[in-house]
Amino acid sequence: MEIKAPKGVFDIYPDAKEKWQDSANWQFIESLLRKYALKFNFREIRTPIFEHLELFLKGVGEGSDIVTKEMYNFLDKAGRALALRPEGTAAVIRAYMENKIYADQKSSKLFYIEPMFRYERQQSGRYRQHHQFGAEAIGSFSPYQDAEIIDMAFNLYQQLGIKNLKLLINCVGSLESRKAYIDALRAFLEPKFEHLSEDSKVRFHKNMLRILDSKDANDQKLLEGCPNILEFLDESKKKHFETVLSALTDIGIPYTIEPKLVRGLDYYDSTVFEILTSHDGQASLTIGGGGRYDGLIDSYSGQSIPAVGFGTGIERIIQTLIMQDQLPNTQLGIDAYIIPMSFVEQKAAFHLAHKLRERGCDVDIELASRKLKQALPHASQIGSRFAIIIGDNELKSGLFVLKNLMTREEQTLDIHQVIKNIQDSKKQP
Ligand code: HAM
């Protein structure tokens, strides 16, 4: 077939050529993430893949790269301006307010596992559809809520076995202190404006803070000695940040304060953080990040509700686990593969499969007319523990050949014994 997937997207399928695209690995990680979220009392939310464009213009920020360069926006048939969701936070907050999820006071901690869409420049590890596990804790001003979110992210990676973790943390302050900082940064960079990269020149006018995390080496040189955002914090933010840091120290999470860390989304207004990992001298990879965004709900609805959260790329988790040789064997198997010797025995095979599934077994039937010689290796290849062979003799006698594909042991049994044997073997560790 000539039609291929668009640039920057990928398929997830069984036994994929690239191990990280293997659906067994995705199922394994996703089910682990769901259980993990519950550990912190986060409950699942699913929002639509597209939203009104305005939601992201307002929330993520009109000057951010995500909005200016990376958004998949379009007009629908009725001329409405819509956008494919580039990130989860704005959408979760929209849903939280619209559905008045806050009303029952029960579900203020929400998690999601969802695809996100960003028109990224083609480069390794950056996709135009990626998937995020994200968690948003809504309603608390407490610095311990920031610390819990960071603990949740950091421990997730630790429990998965990801090595060489590095937590970078900063506080970008309130709207007012940030304004004062931006003025100071502007005054510092103005005389150097001509030497800034083209991207940073644009940011100088549109989104000054983002110059701080320019990837351009010369920009970074020009930033040497620039004003430090932490020196502009008001007392309450300073205290908040100190409490977050001491809570992290208390539970043994090491961190590095990085005053230039501002993140690419405009809604943050206090703690921000990123977690990086590295492997064998390769460049560090940001695997997740987040922060506090107390002003976001206010900007949408005029209500002052604080929130803090984080998001992590599932592609990056799986790729890192593979690179660091930490991904367990996630190959899925079944309990039994039933092999009818010809079309005549397919009816009995079909019947037996139904009975086995009724009793909680995972079963498949050989209906592709493979001969026994090919069907048995196929059963092993797909990870079946047993093969059940039904031929002419078996039909007549009502007895089946049950072959244990691990031990190669064979038994001839009636249907009840076959079912019992398979069920019993499932109970063994
Ligand atoms: P973000 O840093 O833009 O934050 O994305 C979170 C994570 O998603 C990144 O650390 C990375 O692992 C992954 N990611 C982002 N873009 C791509 C891409 N193009 N390809 C592959 N992986 C990618 C957010 O989106 C915020 N909503 C996080 C948050 C939640 N802050 C507060 N609550």
GROMACS .gro file of C-alpha atoms and ligand atoms in nm:
model
  462
    1MET     CA    1   0.000   0.000   0.000
    2GLU     CA    2   0.131   0.342  -0.098
    3ILE     CA    3  -0.039   0.560   0.163
    4LYS     CA    4   0.186   0.601   0.465
    5ALA     CA    5   0.132   0.759   0.806
    6PRO     CA    6   0.197   1.136   0.813
    7LYS     CA    7   0.538   1.264   0.925
    8GLY     CA    8   0.607   1.261   1.296
    9VAL     CA    9   0.346   1.003   1.397
   10PHE     CA   10   0.382   0.631   1.456
   11ASP     CA   11   0.185   0.311   1.507
   12ILE     CA   12   0.174   0.100   1.820
   13TYR     CA   13   0.123  -0.267   1.732
   14PRO     CA   14   0.198  -0.622   1.850
   15ASP     CA   15   0.560  -0.737   1.816
   16ALA     CA   16   0.657  -0.405   1.656
   17LYS     CA   17   0.992  -0.383   1.474
   18GLU     CA   18   1.091  -0.101   1.709
   19LYS     CA   19   1.051  -0.239   2.059
   20TRP     CA   20   0.920   0.090   2.199
   21GLN     CA   21   0.626   0.071   1.957
   22ASP     CA   22   0.525  -0.275   2.079
   23SER     CA   23   0.170  -0.257   2.213
   24ALA     CA   24   0.255  -0.505   2.492
   25ASN     CA   25   0.498  -0.246   2.634
   26TRP     CA   26   0.236   0.030   2.611
   27GLN     CA   27  -0.025  -0.185   2.783
   28PHE     CA   28   0.220  -0.270   3.057
   29ILE     CA   29   0.320   0.094   3.121
   30GLU     CA   30  -0.032   0.231   3.093
   31SER     CA   31  -0.178  -0.020   3.339
   32LEU     CA   32   0.107   0.051   3.578
   33LEU     CA   33   0.043   0.428   3.548
   34ARG     CA   34  -0.326   0.382   3.625
   35LYS     CA   35  -0.243   0.187   3.942
   36TYR     CA   36   0.025   0.438   4.033
   37ALA     CA   37  -0.217   0.732   4.004
   38LEU     CA   38  -0.447   0.565   4.255
   39LYS     CA   39  -0.163   0.545   4.504
   40PHE     CA   40  -0.187   0.924   4.525
   41ASN     CA   41  -0.569   0.927   4.498
   42PHE     CA   42  -0.580   1.068   4.146
   43ARG     CA   43  -0.884   0.972   3.940
   44GLU     CA   44  -0.903   0.953   3.565
   45ILE     CA   45  -1.033   1.226   3.337
   46ARG     CA   46  -1.063   1.204   2.957
   47THR     CA   47  -1.117   1.517   2.754
   48PRO     CA   48  -1.185   1.553   2.379
   49ILE     CA   49  -0.896   1.547   2.136
   50PHE     CA   50  -0.995   1.891   2.003
   51GLU     CA   51  -1.103   2.204   2.185
   52HIS     CA   52  -1.177   2.566   2.100
   53LEU     CA   53  -0.853   2.726   1.987
   54GLU     CA   54  -0.908   3.007   2.235
   55LEU     CA   55  -0.862   2.769   2.529
   56PHE     CA   56  -0.496   2.719   2.441
   57LEU     CA   57  -0.433   3.076   2.323
   58LYS     CA   58  -0.540   3.199   2.666
   59GLY     CA   59  -0.396   2.918   2.879
   60VAL     CA   60  -0.072   2.806   2.716
   61GLY     CA   61  -0.002   3.162   2.597
   62GLU     CA   62  -0.016   3.344   2.265
   63GLY     CA   63   0.359   3.401   2.267
   64SER     CA   64   0.455   3.041   2.351
   65ASP     CA   65   0.618   2.814   2.092
   66ILE     CA   66   0.338   2.562   2.137
   67VAL     CA   67   0.080   2.818   2.026
   68THR     CA   68   0.277   3.014   1.767
   69LYS     CA   69   0.459   2.730   1.597
   70GLU     CA   70   0.323   2.395   1.699
   71MET     CA   71  -0.053   2.407   1.720
   72TYR     CA   72  -0.268   2.200   1.487
   73ASN     CA   73  -0.552   2.447   1.451
   74PHE     CA   74  -0.823   2.453   1.189
   75LEU     CA   75  -1.169   2.581   1.108
   76ASP     CA   76  -1.443   2.321   1.116
   77LYS     CA   77  -1.723   2.309   0.859
   78ALA     CA   78  -1.916   2.574   1.050
   79GLY     CA   79  -1.612   2.803   1.064
   80ARG     CA   80  -1.532   2.746   1.434
   81ALA     CA   81  -1.165   2.785   1.527
   82LEU     CA   82  -1.057   2.459   1.686
   83ALA     CA   83  -0.725   2.302   1.783
   84LEU     CA   84  -0.599   1.951   1.844
   85ARG     CA   85  -0.502   1.935   2.211
   86PRO     CA   86  -0.127   2.021   2.239
   87GLU     CA   87  -0.119   1.956   2.617
   88GLY     CA   88  -0.352   1.835   2.889
   89THR     CA   89  -0.364   2.099   3.160
   90ALA     CA   90  -0.579   2.364   2.989
   91ALA     CA   91  -0.826   2.097   2.875
   92VAL     CA   92  -0.851   1.941   3.222
   93ILE     CA   93  -0.918   2.280   3.377
   94ARG     CA   94  -1.183   2.357   3.114
   95ALA     CA   95  -1.354   2.025   3.191
   96TYR     CA   96  -1.317   2.072   3.565
   97MET     CA   97  -1.495   2.406   3.554
   98GLU     CA   98  -1.751   2.320   3.288
   99ASN     CA   99  -1.864   2.002   3.463
  100LYS     CA  100  -1.837   2.162   3.807
  101ILE     CA  101  -1.625   1.869   3.916
  102TYR     CA  102  -1.529   2.082   4.216
  103ALA     CA  103  -1.887   2.083   4.343
  104ASP     CA  104  -1.875   1.752   4.530
  105GLN     CA  105  -1.526   1.824   4.667
  106LYS     CA  106  -1.433   1.463   4.598
  107SER     CA  107  -1.237   1.469   4.276
  108SER     CA  108  -0.989   1.747   4.282
  109LYS     CA  109  -0.699   1.521   4.182
  110LEU     CA  110  -0.726   1.420   3.820
  111PHE     CA  111  -0.497   1.216   3.596
  112TYR     CA  112  -0.500   1.146   3.223
  113ILE     CA  113  -0.329   0.924   2.970
  114GLU     CA  114  -0.392   1.090   2.637
  115PRO     CA  115  -0.241   1.175   2.301
  116MET     CA  116  -0.121   1.533   2.248
  117PHE     CA  117  -0.054   1.701   1.914
  118ARG     CA  118   0.229   1.939   1.838
  119TYR     CA  119   0.364   2.036   1.496
  120GLU     CA  120   0.722   1.975   1.606
  121ARG     CA  121   1.026   2.009   1.388
  122GLN     CA  122   1.135   1.661   1.282
  123GLN     CA  123   1.389   1.537   1.536
  124SER     CA  124   1.446   1.224   1.737
  125GLY     CA  125   1.225   1.184   2.043
  126ARG     CA  126   0.983   1.460   1.933
  127TYR     CA  127   0.664   1.347   1.772
  128ARG     CA  128   0.368   1.526   1.622
  129GLN     CA  129   0.140   1.297   1.820
  130HIS     CA  130   0.283   1.201   2.156
  131HIS     CA  131   0.120   1.057   2.466
  132GLN     CA  132   0.129   1.198   2.814
  133PHE     CA  133   0.054   1.073   3.158
  134GLY     CA  134  -0.041   1.385   3.351
  135ALA     CA  135  -0.171   1.464   3.696
  136GLU     CA  136  -0.339   1.785   3.810
  137ALA     CA  137  -0.410   1.858   4.178
  138ILE     CA  138  -0.667   2.134   4.190
  139GLY     CA  139  -0.771   2.342   4.489
  140SER     CA  140  -0.472   2.359   4.721
  141PHE     CA  141  -0.233   2.647   4.782
  142SER     CA  142  -0.016   2.431   5.005
  143PRO     CA  143   0.354   2.396   4.915
  144TYR     CA  144   0.317   2.033   5.022
  145GLN     CA  145   0.088   1.985   4.725
  146ASP     CA  146   0.374   2.099   4.497
  147ALA     CA  147   0.604   1.861   4.684
  148GLU     CA  148   0.358   1.573   4.648
  149ILE     CA  149   0.335   1.627   4.272
  150ILE     CA  150   0.714   1.629   4.243
  151ASP     CA  151   0.737   1.323   4.466
  152MET     CA  152   0.480   1.151   4.244
  153ALA     CA  153   0.678   1.225   3.927
  154PHE     CA  154   1.021   1.148   4.069
  155ASN     CA  155   0.917   0.827   4.241
  156LEU     CA  156   0.739   0.705   3.932
  157TYR     CA  157   1.065   0.712   3.741
  158GLN     CA  158   1.253   0.557   4.033
  159GLN     CA  159   1.004   0.274   4.068
  160LEU     CA  160   1.023   0.206   3.695
  161GLY     CA  161   1.399   0.172   3.733
  162ILE     CA  162   1.498   0.483   3.534
  163LYS     CA  163   1.853   0.581   3.620
  164ASN     CA  164   2.054   0.906   3.634
  165LEU     CA  165   1.756   1.118   3.731
  166LYS     CA  166   1.803   1.489   3.780
  167LEU     CA  167   1.539   1.722   3.918
  168LEU     CA  168   1.567   2.087   3.818
  169ILE     CA  169   1.348   2.326   4.011
  170ASN     CA  170   1.273   2.697   4.012
  171CYS     CA  171   1.012   2.947   4.119
  172VAL     CA  172   0.893   3.194   3.855
  173GLY     CA  173   0.702   3.405   4.108
  174SER     CA  174   0.377   3.596   4.096
  175LEU     CA  175   0.257   3.804   3.802
  176GLU     CA  176   0.386   4.125   3.966
  177SER     CA  177   0.730   3.998   4.062
  178ARG     CA  178   0.765   3.842   3.720
  179LYS     CA  179   0.686   4.176   3.558
  180ALA     CA  180   0.962   4.340   3.761
  181TYR     CA  181   1.198   4.059   3.664
  182ILE     CA  182   1.110   4.087   3.295
  183ASP     CA  183   1.187   4.460   3.308
  184ALA     CA  184   1.525   4.384   3.464
  185LEU     CA  185   1.597   4.117   3.204
  186ARG     CA  186   1.495   4.353   2.925
  187ALA     CA  187   1.731   4.619   3.056
  188PHE     CA  188   2.008   4.358   3.076
  189LEU     CA  189   1.953   4.224   2.723
  190GLU     CA  190   1.870   4.546   2.540
  191PRO     CA  191   2.235   4.641   2.472
  192LYS     CA  192   2.298   4.285   2.347
  193PHE     CA  193   1.984   4.265   2.134
  194GLU     CA  194   2.165   4.264   1.797
  195HIS     CA  195   2.369   3.959   1.900
  196LEU     CA  196   2.072   3.746   2.006
  197SER     CA  197   1.955   3.458   1.785
  198GLU     CA  198   1.663   3.530   1.554
  199ASP     CA  199   1.430   3.325   1.779
  200SER     CA  200   1.535   3.518   2.086
  201LYS     CA  201   1.490   3.851   1.906
  202VAL     CA  202   1.127   3.754   1.850
  203ARG     CA  203   1.097   3.640   2.212
  204PHE     CA  204   1.246   3.969   2.329
  205HIS     CA  205   0.927   4.137   2.209
  206LYS     CA  206   0.678   3.858   2.262
  207ASN     CA  207   0.788   3.636   2.547
  208MET     CA  208   1.100   3.765   2.719
  209LEU     CA  209   1.127   3.486   2.978
  210ARG     CA  210   1.163   3.220   2.713
  211ILE     CA  211   1.499   3.366   2.609
  212LEU     CA  212   1.629   3.209   2.930
  213ASP     CA  213   1.591   2.858   2.799
  214SER     CA  214   1.713   2.928   2.448
  215LYS     CA  215   1.911   2.631   2.317
  216ASP     CA  216   2.141   2.867   2.126
  217ALA     CA  217   2.492   2.857   2.275
  218ASN     CA  218   2.559   3.223   2.196
  219ASP     CA  219   2.232   3.329   2.362
  220GLN     CA  220   2.338   3.138   2.671
  221LYS     CA  221   2.671   3.321   2.669
  222LEU     CA  222   2.493   3.655   2.640
  223LEU     CA  223   2.278   3.557   2.938
  224GLU     CA  224   2.579   3.507   3.166
  225GLY     CA  225   2.541   3.735   3.467
  226CYS     CA  226   2.174   3.809   3.391
  227PRO     CA  227   1.938   3.897   3.678
  228ASN     CA  228   1.822   3.602   3.889
  229ILE     CA  229   1.444   3.552   3.903
  230LEU     CA  230   1.465   3.415   4.258
  231GLU     CA  231   1.588   3.752   4.382
  232PHE     CA  232   1.263   3.912   4.265
  233LEU     CA  233   1.025   3.684   4.456
  234ASP     CA  234   0.792   3.839   4.710
  235GLU     CA  235   0.799   3.709   5.067
  236SER     CA  236   0.508   3.470   5.032
  237LYS     CA  237   0.646   3.301   4.715
  238LYS     CA  238   0.991   3.287   4.871
  239LYS     CA  239   0.847   3.108   5.174
  240HIS     CA  240   0.639   2.879   4.955
  241PHE     CA  241   0.943   2.780   4.751
  242GLU     CA  242   1.157   2.722   5.059
  243THR     CA  243   0.890   2.494   5.204
  244VAL     CA  244   0.870   2.294   4.881
  245LEU     CA  245   1.248   2.250   4.885
  246SER     CA  246   1.262   2.146   5.250
  247ALA     CA  247   0.975   1.897   5.194
  248LEU     CA  248   1.180   1.741   4.911
  249THR     CA  249   1.490   1.726   5.130
  250ASP     CA  250   1.282   1.565   5.402
  251ILE     CA  251   1.190   1.269   5.179
  252GLY     CA  252   1.534   1.245   5.023
  253ILE     CA  253   1.464   1.377   4.672
  254PRO     CA  254   1.776   1.555   4.547
  255TYR     CA  255   1.723   1.870   4.343
  256THR     CA  256   1.916   2.140   4.164
  257ILE     CA  257   1.783   2.494   4.171
  258GLU     CA  258   1.793   2.630   3.815
  259PRO     CA  259   1.694   3.000   3.809
  260LYS     CA  260   1.680   2.995   3.428
  261LEU     CA  261   1.415   2.722   3.419
  262VAL     CA  262   1.091   2.884   3.303
  263ARG     CA  263   0.924   2.609   3.093
  264GLY     CA  264   0.746   2.662   2.765
  265LEU     CA  265   0.393   2.724   2.889
  266ASP     CA  266   0.278   3.062   3.012
  267TYR     CA  267   0.040   2.951   3.285
  268TYR     CA  268   0.300   2.874   3.552
  269ASP     CA  269   0.325   3.125   3.832
  270SER     CA  270   0.525   2.972   4.114
  271THR     CA  271   0.712   2.640   4.139
  272VAL     CA  272   0.828   2.492   3.808
  273PHE     CA  273   1.030   2.175   3.763
  274GLU     CA  274   1.167   1.933   3.508
  275ILE     CA  275   1.306   1.585   3.551
  276LEU     CA  276   1.587   1.475   3.323
  277THR     CA  277   1.758   1.147   3.261
  278SER     CA  278   2.071   1.057   3.067
  279HIS     CA  279   2.237   0.747   2.934
  280ASP     CA  280   2.601   0.668   2.861
  281GLY     CA  281   2.724   1.019   2.804
  282GLN     CA  282   2.436   1.108   2.570
  283ALA     CA  283   2.266   1.447   2.604
  284SER     CA  284   2.015   1.467   2.889
  285LEU     CA  285   1.654   1.413   2.800
  286THR     CA  286   1.366   1.587   2.974
  287ILE     CA  287   1.130   1.312   3.062
  288GLY     CA  288   0.867   1.511   3.251
  289GLY     CA  289   0.786   1.850   3.390
  290GLY     CA  290   0.524   2.060   3.556
  291GLY     CA  291   0.454   2.327   3.809
  292ARG     CA  292   0.203   2.545   3.988
  293TYR     CA  293  -0.049   2.751   3.792
  294ASP     CA  294  -0.266   2.938   4.042
  295GLY     CA  295  -0.377   3.201   3.790
  296LEU     CA  296  -0.501   2.973   3.511
  297ILE     CA  297  -0.852   2.906   3.641
  298ASP     CA  298  -0.888   3.274   3.723
  299SER     CA  299  -0.798   3.368   3.366
  300TYR     CA  300  -1.072   3.141   3.232
  301SER     CA  301  -1.349   3.192   3.480
  302GLY     CA  302  -1.261   3.465   3.725
  303GLN     CA  303  -1.253   3.217   4.013
  304SER     CA  304  -0.943   3.199   4.223
  305ILE     CA  305  -0.867   2.826   4.242
  306PRO     CA  306  -0.503   2.719   4.275
  307ALA     CA  307  -0.357   2.412   4.103
  308VAL     CA  308  -0.034   2.225   4.044
  309GLY     CA  309   0.050   1.933   3.817
  310PHE     CA  310   0.294   1.755   3.592
  311GLY     CA  311   0.307   1.569   3.263
  312THR     CA  312   0.540   1.301   3.133
  313GLY     CA  313   0.583   1.159   2.784
  314ILE     CA  314   0.501   0.789   2.762
  315GLU     CA  315   0.720   0.747   2.452
  316ARG     CA  316   1.011   0.889   2.650
  317ILE     CA  317   0.944   0.658   2.945
  318ILE     CA  318   0.940   0.345   2.726
  319GLN     CA  319   1.239   0.453   2.517
  320THR     CA  320   1.440   0.535   2.829
  321LEU     CA  321   1.355   0.201   2.990
  322ILE     CA  322   1.470   0.020   2.677
  323MET     CA  323   1.788   0.229   2.647
  324GLN     CA  324   1.873   0.173   3.013
  325ASP     CA  325   1.784  -0.195   2.986
  326GLN     CA  326   1.515  -0.168   3.253
  327LEU     CA  327   1.205  -0.275   3.064
  328PRO     CA  328   1.077  -0.609   3.195
  329ASN     CA  329   0.958  -0.875   2.954
  330THR     CA  330   0.608  -0.759   2.880
  331GLN     CA  331   0.523  -1.015   2.615
  332LEU     CA  332   0.162  -1.114   2.652
  333GLY     CA  333   0.071  -1.480   2.626
  334ILE     CA  334  -0.244  -1.687   2.623
  335ASP     CA  335  -0.341  -2.001   2.814
  336ALA     CA  336  -0.423  -2.230   2.525
  337TYR     CA  337  -0.407  -2.256   2.151
  338ILE     CA  338  -0.661  -2.501   2.008
  339ILE     CA  339  -0.557  -2.678   1.689
  340PRO     CA  340  -0.830  -2.849   1.489
  341MET     CA  341  -0.672  -3.088   1.237
  342SER     CA  342  -0.922  -2.999   0.964
  343PHE     CA  343  -1.239  -2.802   0.900
  344VAL     CA  344  -1.448  -3.089   1.047
  345GLU     CA  345  -1.292  -3.037   1.393
  346GLN     CA  346  -1.330  -2.658   1.388
  347LYS     CA  347  -1.681  -2.685   1.538
  348ALA     CA  348  -1.548  -2.876   1.843
  349ALA     CA  349  -1.255  -2.632   1.869
  350PHE     CA  350  -1.491  -2.337   1.862
  351HIS     CA  351  -1.707  -2.497   2.131
  352LEU     CA  352  -1.408  -2.577   2.354
  353ALA     CA  353  -1.268  -2.223   2.315
  354HIS     CA  354  -1.599  -2.077   2.424
  355LYS     CA  355  -1.611  -2.305   2.732
  356LEU     CA  356  -1.254  -2.221   2.830
  357ARG     CA  357  -1.310  -1.846   2.792
  358GLU     CA  358  -1.627  -1.876   3.002
  359ARG     CA  359  -1.404  -2.013   3.275
  360GLY     CA  360  -1.163  -1.725   3.258
  361CYS     CA  361  -0.898  -1.864   3.023
  362ASP     CA  362  -0.734  -1.670   2.737
  363VAL     CA  363  -0.764  -1.882   2.426
  364ASP     CA  364  -0.718  -1.871   2.052
  365ILE     CA  365  -0.810  -2.119   1.776
  366GLU     CA  366  -0.600  -2.213   1.477
  367LEU     CA  367  -0.835  -2.112   1.194
  368ALA     CA  368  -0.571  -2.027   0.934
  369SER     CA  369  -0.546  -2.393   0.823
  370ARG     CA  370  -0.186  -2.437   0.939
  371LYS     CA  371  -0.075  -2.797   0.952
  372LEU     CA  372   0.012  -2.933   1.299
  373LYS     CA  373   0.382  -2.897   1.218
  374GLN     CA  374   0.348  -2.522   1.172
  375ALA     CA  375   0.065  -2.470   1.420
  376LEU     CA  376   0.264  -2.595   1.722
  377PRO     CA  377   0.560  -2.357   1.671
  378HIS     CA  378   0.311  -2.079   1.605
  379ALA     CA  379   0.142  -2.155   1.941
  380SER     CA  380   0.478  -2.125   2.118
  381GLN     CA  381   0.564  -1.811   1.925
  382ILE     CA  382   0.251  -1.629   2.039
  383GLY     CA  383   0.328  -1.728   2.397
  384SER     CA  384   0.060  -1.992   2.452
  385ARG     CA  385   0.122  -2.219   2.750
  386PHE     CA  386  -0.079  -2.513   2.614
  387ALA     CA  387  -0.182  -2.651   2.279
  388ILE     CA  388  -0.499  -2.859   2.250
  389ILE     CA  389  -0.507  -3.085   1.948
  390ILE     CA  390  -0.839  -3.205   1.805
  391GLY     CA  391  -0.830  -3.463   1.527
  392ASP     CA  392  -1.064  -3.726   1.392
  393ASN     CA  393  -0.981  -3.969   1.676
  394GLU     CA  394  -1.035  -3.705   1.941
  395LEU     CA  395  -1.374  -3.619   1.799
  396LYS     CA  396  -1.479  -3.984   1.810
  397SER     CA  397  -1.340  -4.057   2.157
  398GLY     CA  398  -1.433  -3.719   2.313
  399LEU     CA  399  -1.074  -3.700   2.445
  400PHE     CA  400  -0.830  -3.423   2.356
  401VAL     CA  401  -0.454  -3.407   2.347
  402LEU     CA  402  -0.333  -3.139   2.588
  403LYS     CA  403   0.028  -3.044   2.525
  404ASN     CA  404   0.220  -2.833   2.773
  405LEU     CA  405   0.433  -2.615   2.547
  406MET     CA  406   0.690  -2.543   2.817
  407THR     CA  407   0.755  -2.900   2.934
  408ARG     CA  408   0.646  -3.068   2.607
  409GLU     CA  409   0.444  -3.310   2.822
  410GLU     CA  410   0.126  -3.451   2.659
  411GLN     CA  411  -0.191  -3.588   2.818
  412THR     CA  412  -0.511  -3.724   2.667
  413LEU     CA  413  -0.806  -3.587   2.863
  414ASP     CA  414  -1.177  -3.525   2.840
  415ILE     CA  415  -1.311  -3.169   2.817
  416HIS     CA  416  -1.358  -3.130   3.194
  417GLN     CA  417  -1.006  -3.247   3.271
  418VAL     CA  418  -0.863  -3.019   3.001
  419ILE     CA  419  -1.042  -2.719   3.150
  420LYS     CA  420  -0.941  -2.814   3.505
  421ASN     CA  421  -0.575  -2.864   3.409
  422ILE     CA  422  -0.552  -2.527   3.240
  423GLN     CA  423  -0.732  -2.352   3.523
  424ASP     CA  424  -0.512  -2.519   3.785
  425SER     CA  425  -0.195  -2.422   3.600
  426LYS     CA  426  -0.310  -2.058   3.601
  427LYS     CA  427  -0.312  -2.061   3.979
  428GLN     CA  428   0.054  -2.160   3.999
  429PRO     CA  429   0.288  -1.864   4.033
  430HAM     P1  430   0.549   1.972   2.862
  430HAM     O1  431   0.680   1.989   2.929
  430HAM     O2  432   0.521   2.052   2.742
  430HAM     O3  433   0.440   2.000   2.975
  430HAM     O4  434   0.529   1.819   2.827
  430HAM     C1  435   0.541   1.718   2.925
  430HAM     C2  436   0.623   1.603   2.874
  430HAM     O5  437   0.564   1.551   2.754
  430HAM     C3  438   0.764   1.637   2.832
  430HAM     O6  439   0.851   1.639   2.943
  430HAM     C4  440   0.798   1.522   2.738
  430HAM     O7  441   0.832   1.406   2.812
  430HAM     C5  442   0.666   1.498   2.670
  430HAM     N1  443   0.660   1.563   2.538
  430HAM     C6  444   0.627   1.693   2.512
  430HAM     N2  445   0.631   1.716   2.380
  430HAM     C7  446   0.665   1.600   2.320
  430HAM     C8  447   0.684   1.557   2.184
  430HAM     N3  448   0.666   1.640   2.081
  430HAM     N4  449   0.721   1.429   2.160
  430HAM     C9  450   0.738   1.342   2.263
  430HAM     N5  451   0.720   1.375   2.393
  430HAM    C10  452   0.685   1.502   2.422
  430HAM    C11  453   0.307   1.997   2.955
  430HAM     O8  454   0.253   1.960   2.854
  430HAM    C12  455   0.228   2.041   3.077
  430HAM     N6  456   0.086   2.030   3.047
  430HAM    C13  457   0.267   1.960   3.200
  430HAM    C14  458   0.189   2.002   3.320
  430HAM    C15  459   0.083   1.942   3.375
  430HAM     N7  460   0.213   2.111   3.393
  430HAM    C16  461   0.124   2.119   3.490
  430HAM     N8  462   0.043   2.016   3.479
   0.00000   0.00000   0.00000
